[in-house]
Structure formats: structure tokens, C-alpha cells
Amino acid sequence: MSEIHAQTVQYVRDTMLPPAPPPNRQSGPVLWLRENLFSGPLNIALTLLGLAAIWYLVSSIWPWIAHSVWHANSLKECRGIIAATFGEGTTGACWALVRERWSQFVFGFYPSHLWWRPVAAFGFLFVALAPVLFSDSRGIRRWVLFLAAILTVWIMDALGAPTAPLTWVAAIMMLAWLLSEFRPSLLLVMTGLYPALGVWLLWGGSLWSPIVVMLGFGVAYAVYRALERTSSLLAVVGAIAAAVAWWWWIGPWLVPRLNQTVDLAITRVASDSFGGFLLSITIGVSGIAMSLPLGIILALARRSDLPLVKGFAVMFIEFIRGVPLIALLFVASLLLNYFLPPGTNFDIILRVIIMVTLFAAAYMAEVIRGGLAALPKGQYEAADSLGLDYWKAQRLIILPQALKISIPGIVSTFIGMFKDTTLVTFVGLYDPLKATADSVRASVAWKGTYWEPYIFTGAIFFILCFGMSRYSMYLEQRLKREN
């Protein structure tokens, strides 16, 4: 600084001022309220209108909830307790119906002494999903497995599970937790084995049957790897042929002999015993697990350069999307038996799962095709420039980006399919809504109770669907990249 400038300046600060908080109007709750609720005349009006609506709903519903009764033997007794406690003319919720019939909502007609088996299957489901859904978050995976183990063992013990299966389930859950801490990659073995374990726990019978079915996938993979260097198309056709041959001829021959060697059978439960949320979760989880890979294949087939492959994919997708799900369920329930050999016993739940999977896969294919179309052409050219073949380019470059773009649509399809599981009531299955209605009709003691069971059922559906929605948001944030 020149001397002339120093002489012209009257005051020069030689020390820094201490930092001070911003004014109240520019920070904290006041700023948040101004920016989000009262930023303009229209927003102020909408905010006041929303607050009035919330106040009206809360003031109307809260007294009904606050006067709830949980212990009663009939609706009349409920109303008597409410009148005696809060005065004549007071209304309140009678949750005693839900408390008395909760098993009907959750398990349907599943044998009560075997309720621990669906609980164990549901607990192992978290063990199977944890390494897939939370592969890069050790902390979340640890808490998911810890809570799954604690809740599974506690519920099984409360439901009266025998000591031996309770000990086995606790040991497996503890082993899964230790593997998650020290060798998380080995947890994927549990993911691969879960379909056989889940089917065995839910339906019972011999453990060898689902194991032999799973071995069919192993045989198909081995054939594919053996023929992969010859031709990709030949490898796919050979793998499919080997799996069909294994399931059609070798499996039925092998299972009885394995049963004679080592008996691993437990009590069998018929499909008509399934009901309530047990049925919805079984169909929903199976449909979600199978519709995603099938939807990816259909999306790739629809964008194929081969006219025959593209034509079949277009016909399948457009036909399924043009037919209501109820019509497909009726086909699965009534007409499918006419096309099967006489005497064939094709399980009704398996038929429904197949139809629900096909229905969801058609919508899933269009969602994924949107993600594929959103990718710039340069991504495809980059894959070609690296010398990758079609399948490696799709697996390593194209599909990871397309699936990331399609996450909201994929999860919306999952949620819609899970809620559509209530439509199985039209083919004679005992879905949660039918369990709700039957719980009221079953006894004259509960005639007139309608809101409580439907609110309970809706709350369970909301929790499950909201959980899927929150996980999709977590996945979007995890995969968020700037480029």
C-alpha cells in the first residue's frame, strides 16, 4: 500500500472481528418456515389450508383412537366398556377383534403348532437379502441381521416352537451374523440356498425335492460354462435343455432314492392352508424375485435386432399388458388344468405365482426398456470400442446404468404387484382382505366391526410398501454419481 493511500484512509482495522451468528430471520426455524411454508401469498394460503385439514382430521380421529378397547369378547362388551369409562355417547375403536383374530390375519389356516416355520422362513429371508441389499454397508447389514435374529428367535419361542428347531434357527442366525462380520461374501451362499430352504419350511415334505430342483440350476450353469466358448446361443440352448432334462427325468428318479437313504421330511402343509399375510408375502416375494430377471430378458429381447426374438417379446408384452390380472388368475385356476396331462397335480399357489410373475415381468420390461432408451448412444459405442461382445457389454456397461435410471419405476412395479396379491381371493385363496371380512362374519359377537380390521390390514400393507419405497430412495442415493 502506498503512503498516499495510507494518508487518505481515516481508519484501518488491524484485528479480525469474532464470528457472529446470522440474524434470526436468516437462519434456523424462522428461515425454514419462510422458505418452505410462507414464501408467498399462495404458499401461505395453501399452508393454512393444509394445517386446517390436518387439524380437522386429527380432532376427528384422535378421540376414536384414544378411547380404544383391547380386551373384550364382543362388540357389545367393547361399547359397554367405552360408555362406562368415558361416558354415554362416546365412541372408540374396538381393537379386541384384531387381538382375538390376529392369527387369522397373519397365518390364515396354517396349523397353529407349525406357526414357527413361516416365522423362521421370514427370518432367513432377511439373512438371504442382507448381503444383496446392503452389500457395501457393513453397519446396516449388521443391524438388519441382529434385529432379524433377535425377533425371529423371540417370536418363535412365543409361538411355542420346539427346542430343537429353535436351537437350530438361533445357531444359523448367529453363524450368519458372524459371517457378515468376518466373511460377508460367504453369506451369498445363504442367498443361493434360501429358495430351497424357504419352500421346505413353508410347505414341508422332503428337503431333497427343493435341493434337487436347485441342483437343476447348477447343472444348467455347468453346461453353459462348458459351451460358452463354442457359441453363446448354443450355450444358452444347451443350459435350458440340460435343466429341463434334469427336472423332468433325473429329478423324479433321484428324489425317492435320496429319501430312502436319508429321511429329511417334515410335516407337509397343503396350499389351501395358506392365508392372510403369509400368502401375500409368499406370492409377493416370489413374484418380485422372478419378475426382475424375466423383465430384463424381455426388455433386451424387445430391443433385439433379430426380428423373430423382437416379435415374440412384443407379442408377449402387449398381450400380458392388455389382459387384466384377474383374467390371468382365472386361467391359472381353471383353464390351465385342461392343458396338463390327466392326473397332474399342479399346486394352485405355484400357478398363481407364475401368472403374477408373468404379469409383473411385462410391466417390468417396459420400465427397463425406458432405462435402456435413456442411455446416450455413446455408451453403446464405448462398449463396442472396448471389443466386448453383446452379453458382456450389457452386463458390464449398459444394464448397470439402465437399471439405476429405472429404480423408481421398478420399485413402483414391485409395490403394485404386492398390493395386487389381494386379487387371489377371486380364485379361492385366502388373502388378507378376505381374512378381514371373514373375521367379522365368523361370529355374531363382532357384527358391526368394520373399521378396525381394515385399518389393521391397511397398516401392515403400508408398512411393507413404505419399506420398499424407502429402500429405493436409499439405493438411489447410494448409486448417485455426478457422471
XYZ file of N, CA, C and O in Angstrom, residues 34 59 112 168 269 348 373 399 443 475:
40
model
N -40.068 -19.569 6.541
C -40.272 -18.574 5.490
C -40.032 -19.172 4.110
O -40.759 -18.869 3.154
N -58.489 -33.967 14.974
C -59.520 -33.751 16.001
C -60.695 -34.714 15.839
O -61.401 -35.013 16.812
N -51.613 -74.306 13.763
C -51.090 -73.431 14.815
C -49.795 -73.964 15.429
O -48.929 -73.181 15.817
N -31.626 -74.716 16.329
C -31.027 -74.693 15.005
C -31.150 -73.313 14.353
O -30.189 -72.806 13.754
N -47.675 -79.298 4.652
C -48.810 -78.382 4.810
C -49.372 -78.099 3.423
O -48.635 -77.703 2.510
N -51.882 -74.802 -6.682
C -52.601 -73.569 -7.016
C -51.756 -72.336 -6.703
O -51.752 -71.359 -7.478
N -33.441 -46.974 -23.236
C -33.588 -45.919 -24.243
C -33.036 -44.586 -23.756
O -32.685 -43.725 -24.579
N -26.527 -52.359 -18.745
C -27.566 -52.647 -17.744
C -27.337 -51.949 -16.394
O -28.314 -51.481 -15.783
N -68.561 -64.644 13.552
C -69.292 -64.669 14.822
C -70.209 -63.455 14.905
O -69.820 -62.349 14.521
N -31.234 -46.704 -2.183
C -30.445 -47.237 -3.297
C -30.118 -46.144 -4.301
O -29.014 -46.104 -4.853
